[in-house]
PDB file of C-alpha atoms in Angstrom:
ATOM      1  CA  MET Y 246       0.477  -0.108  -0.215  1.00 49.00           C
ATOM      2  CA  ALA Y 247       2.605   2.547   0.827  1.00 48.00           C
ATOM      3  CA  GLY Y 248       4.695   1.484  -2.305  1.00 52.00           C
ATOM      4  CA  ALA Y 249       1.705   2.263  -4.121  1.00 49.00           C
ATOM      5  CA  LEU Y 250       1.555   5.331  -2.498  1.00 41.00           C
ATOM      6  CA  ALA Y 251       4.906   6.625  -3.362  1.00 46.00           C
ATOM      7  CA  ALA Y 252       4.606   5.527  -7.069  1.00 46.00           C
ATOM      8  CA  LYS Y 253       1.483   8.066  -7.564  1.00 44.00           C
ATOM      9  CA  ARG Y 254       3.443  10.762  -6.366  1.00 42.00           C
ATOM     10  CA  VAL Y 255       6.495  10.395  -8.356  1.00 43.00           C
ATOM     11  CA  ILE Y 256       4.923  10.057 -11.439  1.00 44.00           C
ATOM     12  CA  PRO Y 257       3.360  13.760 -11.420  1.00 48.00           C
ATOM     13  CA  LEU Y 258       7.050  14.945 -10.868  1.00 47.00           C
ATOM     14  CA  ARG Y 259       8.016  13.242 -13.435  1.00 51.00           C
ATOM     15  CA  ALA Y 260       5.150  14.592 -15.870  1.00 43.00           C
ATOM     16  CA  ARG Y 261       6.091  17.927 -14.404  1.00 63.00           C
ATOM     17  CA  ARG Y 262      10.221  17.641 -15.209  1.00 83.00           C
ATOM     18  CA  ASP Y 263       8.838  16.429 -18.947  1.00 80.00           C
ATOM     19  CA  GLU Y 264       6.808  19.425 -19.392  1.00 86.00           C
ATOM     20  CA  ASP Y 265       9.736  21.875 -17.735  1.00 86.00           C
ATOM     21  CA  LYS Y 266      12.338  20.288 -20.599  1.00 89.00           C
ATOM     22  CA  GLU Y 267       9.691  20.581 -23.115  1.00 91.00           C
ATOM     23  CA  ALA Y 268       8.737  24.009 -21.830  1.00 92.00           C
ATOM     24  CA  ARG Y 269      12.507  25.013 -22.064  1.00 94.00           C
ATOM     25  CA  ARG Y 270      13.024  22.952 -25.392  1.00 95.00           C
ATOM     26  CA  ARG Y 271      10.252  25.192 -26.933  1.00 96.00           C
ATOM     27  CA  GLU Y 272      11.754  28.689 -25.289  1.00 96.00           C
ATOM     28  CA  LEU Y 273      15.106  27.663 -27.281  1.00 97.00           C
ATOM     29  CA  LEU Y 274      13.284  26.989 -30.416  1.00 98.00           C
ATOM     30  CA  ASP Y 275      11.053  30.632 -30.074  1.00 98.00           C
ATOM     31  CA  ALA Y 276      14.269  32.179 -29.470  1.00 98.00           C
ATOM     32  CA  ALA Y 277      16.010  31.000 -32.074  1.00 98.00           C
ATOM     33  CA  ARG Y 278      13.249  31.886 -34.913  1.00 98.00           C
ATOM     34  CA  ALA Y 279      13.112  35.134 -33.095  1.00 98.00           C
ATOM     35  CA  LEU Y 280      17.002  35.633 -34.323  1.00 98.00           C
ATOM     36  CA  PHE Y 281      16.686  34.891 -37.316  1.00 98.00           C
ATOM     37  CA  GLU Y 282      13.919  36.583 -38.231  1.00 97.00           C
ATOM     38  CA  ALA Y 283      15.804  39.635 -37.226  1.00 96.00           C
ATOM     39  CA  THR Y 284      19.010  38.786 -39.211  1.00 94.00           C
ATOM     40  CA  SER Y 285      20.310  35.246 -40.871  1.00 93.00           C
ATOM     41  CA  PHE Y 286      21.127  31.682 -40.262  1.00 96.00           C
ATOM     42  CA  ALA Y 287      25.292  32.824 -40.145  1.00 95.00           C
ATOM     43  CA  GLN Y 288      24.339  35.104 -38.062  1.00 96.00           C
ATOM     44  CA  VAL Y 289      22.887  33.907 -34.733  1.00 97.00           C
ATOM     45  CA  LYS Y 290      25.081  31.915 -32.578  1.00 97.00           C
ATOM     46  CA  MET Y 291      24.063  29.746 -30.096  1.00 97.00           C
ATOM     47  CA  ALA Y 292      25.311  32.139 -27.335  1.00 97.00           C
ATOM     48  CA  ASP Y 293      22.545  34.800 -28.530  1.00 97.00           C
ATOM     49  CA  VAL Y 294      19.889  31.955 -28.027  1.00 97.00           C
ATOM     50  CA  ALA Y 295      21.073  31.317 -24.440  1.00 97.00           C
ATOM     51  CA  ALA Y 296      21.451  35.048 -23.968  1.00 96.00           C
ATOM     52  CA  ARG Y 297      17.860  35.490 -24.695  1.00 96.00           C
ATOM     53  CA  THR Y 298      16.778  33.165 -22.889  1.00 95.00           C
ATOM     54  CA  GLY Y 299      18.779  33.550 -20.121  1.00 94.00           C
ATOM     55  CA  LEU Y 300      20.353  30.118 -20.284  1.00 93.00           C
ATOM     56  CA  ALA Y 301      23.624  29.109 -20.001  1.00 93.00           C
ATOM     57  CA  LYS Y 302      25.215  28.637 -23.511  1.00 93.00           C
ATOM     58  CA  GLY Y 303      25.749  25.125 -21.465  1.00 94.00           C
ATOM     59  CA  THR Y 304      22.702  23.866 -21.050  1.00 93.00           C
ATOM     60  CA  VAL Y 305      21.492  24.812 -24.946  1.00 96.00           C
ATOM     61  CA  PHE Y 306      23.528  22.495 -25.686  1.00 96.00           C
ATOM     62  CA  LEU Y 307      22.213  19.946 -23.808  1.00 95.00           C
ATOM     63  CA  TYR Y 308      19.382  20.286 -25.656  1.00 96.00           C
ATOM     64  CA  PHE Y 309      20.451  20.877 -29.345  1.00 97.00           C
ATOM     65  CA  PRO Y 310      24.139  19.959 -29.675  1.00 97.00           C
ATOM     66  CA  THR Y 311      25.129  22.125 -32.571  1.00 97.00           C
ATOM     67  CA  LYS Y 312      23.163  25.105 -34.223  1.00 98.00           C
ATOM     68  CA  GLU Y 313      22.148  23.004 -36.998  1.00 98.00           C
ATOM     69  CA  ALA Y 314      20.146  20.785 -34.828  1.00 98.00           C
ATOM     70  CA  LEU Y 315      18.369  23.573 -33.545  1.00 98.00           C
ATOM     71  CA  PHE Y 316      17.240  25.116 -36.645  1.00 98.00           C
ATOM     72  CA  LEU Y 317      16.491  21.647 -37.763  1.00 98.00           C
ATOM     73  CA  ALA Y 318      13.950  21.074 -35.331  1.00 98.00           C
ATOM     74  CA  LEU Y 319      12.587  24.673 -36.273  1.00 98.00           C
ATOM     75  CA  LEU Y 320      12.369  23.854 -39.669  1.00 98.00           C
ATOM     76  CA  ASP Y 321      10.723  20.535 -38.227  1.00 97.00           C
ATOM     77  CA  ASP Y 322       8.063  22.236 -36.476  1.00 97.00           C
ATOM     78  CA  LEU Y 323       7.224  24.889 -38.756  1.00 97.00           C
ATOM     79  CA  LEU Y 324       6.984  22.029 -42.123  1.00 97.00           C
ATOM     80  CA  THR Y 325       4.510  20.227 -39.571  1.00 95.00           C
ATOM     81  CA  ALA Y 326       2.700  23.374 -38.971  1.00 96.00           C
ATOM     82  CA  TRP Y 327       1.870  24.188 -42.844  1.00 97.00           C
ATOM     83  CA  PHE Y 328       1.331  20.833 -43.858  1.00 96.00           C
ATOM     84  CA  ALA Y 329      -1.329  21.006 -41.629  1.00 95.00           C
ATOM     85  CA  LYS Y 330      -2.314  24.414 -42.815  1.00 96.00           C
ATOM     86  CA  LEU Y 331      -2.731  23.410 -46.314  1.00 96.00           C
ATOM     87  CA  ASN Y 332      -4.081  19.810 -46.164  1.00 95.00           C
ATOM     88  CA  GLY Y 333      -6.839  21.482 -43.969  1.00 95.00           C
ATOM     89  CA  GLN Y 334      -7.395  23.529 -47.322  1.00 95.00           C
ATOM     90  CA  LEU Y 335      -6.919  21.085 -49.165  1.00 96.00           C
ATOM     91  CA  SER Y 336      -9.830  18.629 -47.613  1.00 94.00           C
ATOM     92  CA  GLU Y 337     -12.097  21.298 -48.596  1.00 87.00           C
ATOM     93  CA  GLY Y 338     -14.541  21.054 -52.028  1.00 82.00           C
ATOM     94  CA  GLY Y 339     -14.772  18.558 -55.052  1.00 91.00           C
ATOM     95  CA  VAL Y 340     -12.994  18.418 -58.468  1.00 95.00           C
ATOM     96  CA  TRP Y 341     -10.613  21.325 -58.170  1.00 96.00           C
ATOM     97  CA  THR Y 342      -8.882  23.298 -61.341  1.00 95.00           C
ATOM     98  CA  GLY Y 343      -4.613  23.317 -61.299  1.00 95.00           C
ATOM     99  CA  HIS Y 344      -4.548  27.163 -61.291  1.00 95.00           C
ATOM    100  CA  GLN Y 345      -6.733  26.935 -57.505  1.00 96.00           C
ATOM    101  CA  LEU Y 346      -4.447  24.591 -56.229  1.00 97.00           C
ATOM    102  CA  ALA Y 347      -1.920  26.272 -57.390  1.00 97.00           C
ATOM    103  CA  ARG Y 348      -2.944  29.542 -55.550  1.00 96.00           C
ATOM    104  CA  THR Y 349      -3.923  27.466 -52.455  1.00 96.00           C
ATOM    105  CA  VAL Y 350      -0.492  26.376 -52.392  1.00 97.00           C
ATOM    106  CA  ALA Y 351       1.593  29.593 -52.041  1.00 96.00           C
ATOM    107  CA  LEU Y 352      -1.388  31.385 -50.116  1.00 96.00           C
ATOM    108  CA  SER Y 353      -0.780  28.997 -47.627  1.00 96.00           C
ATOM    109  CA  LEU Y 354       2.898  30.540 -47.808  1.00 96.00           C
ATOM    110  CA  VAL Y 355       1.757  33.950 -47.041  1.00 94.00           C
ATOM    111  CA  GLY Y 356       3.162  34.835 -43.964  1.00 94.00           C
ATOM    112  CA  GLU Y 357       5.298  31.991 -43.898  1.00 96.00           C
ATOM    113  CA  GLU Y 358       8.885  33.453 -44.731  1.00 95.00           C
ATOM    114  CA  THR Y 359      10.752  31.921 -41.652  1.00 97.00           C
ATOM    115  CA  PHE Y 360       9.527  28.601 -42.857  1.00 97.00           C
ATOM    116  CA  THR Y 361      10.429  28.691 -46.568  1.00 96.00           C
ATOM    117  CA  ARG Y 362      13.899  30.585 -45.735  1.00 96.00           C
ATOM    118  CA  LEU Y 363      14.859  27.646 -43.351  1.00 97.00           C
ATOM    119  CA  LEU Y 364      13.793  25.216 -45.858  1.00 96.00           C
ATOM    120  CA  ALA Y 365      15.703  26.744 -48.325  1.00 94.00           C
ATOM    121  CA  LEU Y 366      18.762  25.784 -45.954  1.00 95.00           C
ATOM    122  CA  ALA Y 367      17.751  22.286 -45.026  1.00 96.00           C
ATOM    123  CA  GLN Y 368      19.728  20.297 -47.550  1.00 94.00           C
ATOM    124  CA  THR Y 369      22.563  22.520 -47.983  1.00 94.00           C
ATOM    125  CA  VAL Y 370      23.445  23.655 -44.214  1.00 96.00           C
ATOM    126  CA  LEU Y 371      20.625  22.428 -41.713  1.00 97.00           C
ATOM    127  CA  GLU Y 372      21.116  18.765 -42.323  1.00 97.00           C
ATOM    128  CA  GLN Y 373      24.737  18.802 -42.663  1.00 96.00           C
ATOM    129  CA  ASN Y 374      25.737  19.150 -38.756  1.00 97.00           C
ATOM    130  CA  VAL Y 375      23.144  17.037 -37.043  1.00 97.00           C
ATOM    131  CA  THR Y 376      23.114  13.093 -36.022  1.00 97.00           C
ATOM    132  CA  VAL Y 377      21.480  10.446 -38.155  1.00 97.00           C
ATOM    133  CA  GLU Y 378      18.577   9.844 -35.489  1.00 97.00           C
ATOM    134  CA  GLN Y 379      17.706  13.161 -36.142  1.00 97.00           C
ATOM    135  CA  ALA Y 380      17.897  13.257 -39.314  1.00 97.00           C
ATOM    136  CA  ARG Y 381      16.097  10.279 -39.952  1.00 97.00           C
ATOM    137  CA  ALA Y 382      13.264  11.174 -37.298  1.00 97.00           C
ATOM    138  CA  PHE Y 383      12.907  14.391 -39.688  1.00 97.00           C
ATOM    139  CA  LYS Y 384      12.429  12.783 -43.066  1.00 97.00           C
ATOM    140  CA  GLU Y 385      10.433  10.081 -41.252  1.00 97.00           C
ATOM    141  CA  ARG Y 386       7.935  13.127 -40.395  1.00 95.00           C
ATOM    142  CA  VAL Y 387       7.847  15.193 -44.085  1.00 95.00           C
ATOM    143  CA  LEU Y 388       7.326  11.057 -45.575  1.00 95.00           C
ATOM    144  CA  VAL Y 389       4.140  10.473 -43.528  1.00 95.00           C
ATOM    145  CA  SER Y 390       3.039  14.875 -44.128  1.00 94.00           C
ATOM    146  CA  MET Y 391       4.190  13.497 -47.643  1.00 95.00           C
ATOM    147  CA  GLY Y 392       2.263  10.836 -48.445  1.00 95.00           C
ATOM    148  CA  THR Y 393      -0.890  12.483 -46.557  1.00 96.00           C
ATOM    149  CA  THR Y 394      -1.180  15.423 -48.607  1.00 97.00           C
ATOM    150  CA  ALA Y 395      -0.942  13.211 -51.892  1.00 97.00           C
ATOM    151  CA  ALA Y 396      -3.759  11.390 -51.435  1.00 97.00           C
ATOM    152  CA  LEU Y 397      -5.811  14.961 -51.094  1.00 97.00           C
ATOM    153  CA  LEU Y 398      -4.010  16.215 -53.941  1.00 97.00           C
ATOM    154  CA  GLN Y 399      -5.644  13.336 -55.740  1.00 97.00           C
ATOM    155  CA  GLN Y 400      -9.109  13.620 -54.672  1.00 96.00           C
ATOM    156  CA  ARG Y 401      -8.610  17.543 -55.877  1.00 97.00           C
ATOM    157  CA  LEU Y 402      -7.493  16.562 -59.315  1.00 97.00           C
ATOM    158  CA  PRO Y 403      -8.198  12.925 -60.207  1.00 96.00           C
ATOM    159  CA  PHE Y 404      -5.408  13.009 -63.172  1.00 96.00           C
ATOM    160  CA  LEU Y 405      -2.552  12.995 -60.513  1.00 96.00           C
ATOM    161  CA  THR Y 406      -1.537   9.014 -59.659  1.00 96.00           C
ATOM    162  CA  PRO Y 407       0.095   8.702 -56.410  1.00 95.00           C
ATOM    163  CA  GLN Y 408       3.026   8.422 -58.024  1.00 96.00           C
ATOM    164  CA  THR Y 409       2.879  12.176 -60.201  1.00 96.00           C
ATOM    165  CA  ALA Y 410       1.201  13.761 -56.699  1.00 97.00           C
ATOM    166  CA  VAL Y 411       4.351  12.783 -54.736  1.00 96.00           C
ATOM    167  CA  GLN Y 412       6.218  14.129 -57.941  1.00 96.00           C
ATOM    168  CA  LEU Y 413       4.016  17.254 -57.941  1.00 97.00           C
ATOM    169  CA  ILE Y 414       4.847  17.825 -53.808  1.00 97.00           C
ATOM    170  CA  ARG Y 415       8.727  17.246 -54.607  1.00 96.00           C
ATOM    171  CA  HIS Y 416       8.527  19.850 -57.298  1.00 96.00           C
ATOM    172  CA  VAL Y 417       6.475  22.537 -55.378  1.00 96.00           C
ATOM    173  CA  HIS Y 418       9.601  21.797 -52.638  1.00 95.00           C
ATOM    174  CA  ALA Y 419      11.691  22.822 -55.678  1.00 95.00           C
ATOM    175  CA  LEU Y 420       9.762  25.804 -56.603  1.00 96.00           C
ATOM    176  CA  MET Y 421       9.298  26.871 -53.145  1.00 95.00           C
ATOM    177  CA  THR Y 422      13.238  26.805 -52.298  1.00 94.00           C
ATOM    178  CA  GLY Y 423      14.448  28.455 -55.274  1.00 94.00           C
ATOM    179  CA  LEU Y 424      11.866  31.122 -55.869  1.00 94.00           C
ATOM    180  CA  ARG Y 425      12.705  31.952 -51.922  1.00 92.00           C
ATOM    181  CA  GLN Y 426      15.942  32.463 -52.518  1.00 90.00           C
ATOM    182  CA  MET Y 427      15.616  34.537 -55.695  1.00 91.00           C
ATOM    183  CA  ALA Y 428      12.925  36.916 -52.974  1.00 89.00           C
ATOM    184  CA  ASP Y 429      15.398  36.839 -50.037  1.00 86.00           C
ATOM    185  CA  ILE Y 430      17.896  39.080 -51.077  1.00 86.00           C
ATOM    186  CA  ALA Y 431      20.364  41.187 -49.416  1.00 86.00           C
ATOM    187  CA  PRO Y 432      19.189  45.159 -48.450  1.00 89.00           C
ATOM    188  CA  VAL Y 433      21.546  46.484 -50.828  1.00 95.00           C
ATOM    189  CA  ALA Y 434      20.756  44.369 -54.074  1.00 94.00           C
ATOM    190  CA  ARG Y 435      16.715  45.329 -53.039  1.00 92.00           C
ATOM    191  CA  GLU Y 436      17.865  48.920 -53.304  1.00 95.00           C
ATOM    192  CA  VAL Y 437      19.433  48.142 -56.636  1.00 96.00           C
ATOM    193  CA  LEU Y 438      15.997  46.384 -57.696  1.00 94.00           C
ATOM    194  CA  THR Y 439      13.930  49.817 -57.051  1.00 95.00           C
ATOM    195  CA  LEU Y 440      15.147  51.154 -60.069  1.00 96.00           C
ATOM    196  CA  PRO Y 441      12.948  51.048 -63.188  1.00 95.00           C
ATOM    197  CA  HIS Y 442      15.246  49.414 -65.441  1.00 97.00           C
ATOM    198  CA  MET Y 443      15.528  46.231 -62.887  1.00 96.00           C
ATOM    199  CA  ALA Y 444      11.401  45.155 -63.160  1.00 94.00           C
ATOM    200  CA  PRO Y 445      11.950  42.252 -65.098  1.00 94.00           C
ATOM    201  CA  LEU Y 446      14.797  40.904 -61.770  1.00 94.00           C
ATOM    202  CA  ARG Y 447      12.455  41.579 -59.148  1.00 93.00           C
ATOM    203  CA  VAL Y 448      10.649  38.216 -57.561  1.00 92.00           C
ATOM    204  CA  ASP Y 449       7.161  38.376 -56.366  1.00 93.00           C
ATOM    205  CA  PHE Y 450       6.910  34.934 -54.495  1.00 93.00           C
ATOM    206  CA  THR Y 451       3.297  34.077 -54.382  1.00 94.00           C
ATOM    207  CA  ALA Y 452       2.729  35.368 -58.246  1.00 95.00           C
ATOM    208  CA  GLU Y 453       5.842  32.891 -59.597  1.00 95.00           C
ATOM    209  CA  LEU Y 454       4.955  29.952 -57.674  1.00 96.00           C
ATOM    210  CA  THR Y 455       1.149  30.216 -58.372  1.00 96.00           C
ATOM    211  CA  ALA Y 456       2.565  30.123 -62.187  1.00 96.00           C
ATOM    212  CA  ALA Y 457       5.170  27.844 -62.100  1.00 96.00           C
ATOM    213  CA  ILE Y 458       2.666  25.623 -60.623  1.00 97.00           C
ATOM    214  CA  THR Y 459       0.039  25.689 -62.609  1.00 96.00           C
ATOM    215  CA  THR Y 460       2.747  25.498 -65.341  1.00 96.00           C
ATOM    216  CA  LEU Y 461       4.045  22.265 -63.866  1.00 94.00           C
ATOM    217  CA  LEU Y 462       0.524  20.733 -63.286  1.00 95.00           C
ATOM    218  CA  HIS Y 463      -0.363  21.432 -67.313  1.00 94.00           C
ATOM    219  CA  GLY Y 464       2.648  18.693 -67.643  1.00 93.00           C
ATOM    220  CA  LEU Y 465       1.159  16.481 -65.362  1.00 91.00           C
ATOM    221  CA  GLU Y 466      -2.505  16.446 -66.948  1.00 90.00           C
ATOM    222  CA  ALA Y 467      -1.040  16.380 -70.297  1.00 88.00           C
ATOM    223  CA  ARG Y 468       1.010  13.583 -69.808  1.00 83.00           C
TER     224      ARG Y 468
END
């Protein structure tokens, strides 16, 4: 009887410790996001994240052994949230037009600059300095989300097959990454692009993405 009561007392304490760990992890991710939005990945230092949260630098490394691990975890959260938002939108309605789908995808990214900026760094930067375990967990979650989205895409556009639906997602990823890199330019370049004759070099992320996905869908439908 006494042992059972002791066990009951331990469980809430452990639960609180787990909650505290998750709260601290969330605090670190929020700090990293705020710093990234104010500067760039290259400029953010782990010491800055520690200072913003009031934690010792060593504590930050207990949660995330590298800066890349920290930001891949942030991207993981943002990507999961974006897939959930997009899938919610794709769950509505019957058969769509290609332009309707393209516009929906593009508009789902409005206000998601942090997500698309980090996505553009995933393969070339973030995944270069993380553990196999973290990389696999990230890829597994992406795979599950892609499967759900692919099934919804086939409902909205019946000409898509399971293979072409997944291919569409991969191509949209490539378009998002490329267009974000073109749109996320340095202040000096942004000033140059205000010159009237530089108009052809300006990138409207939403409009360009909508047009590119629409063209891509026309090609898939024509197969």
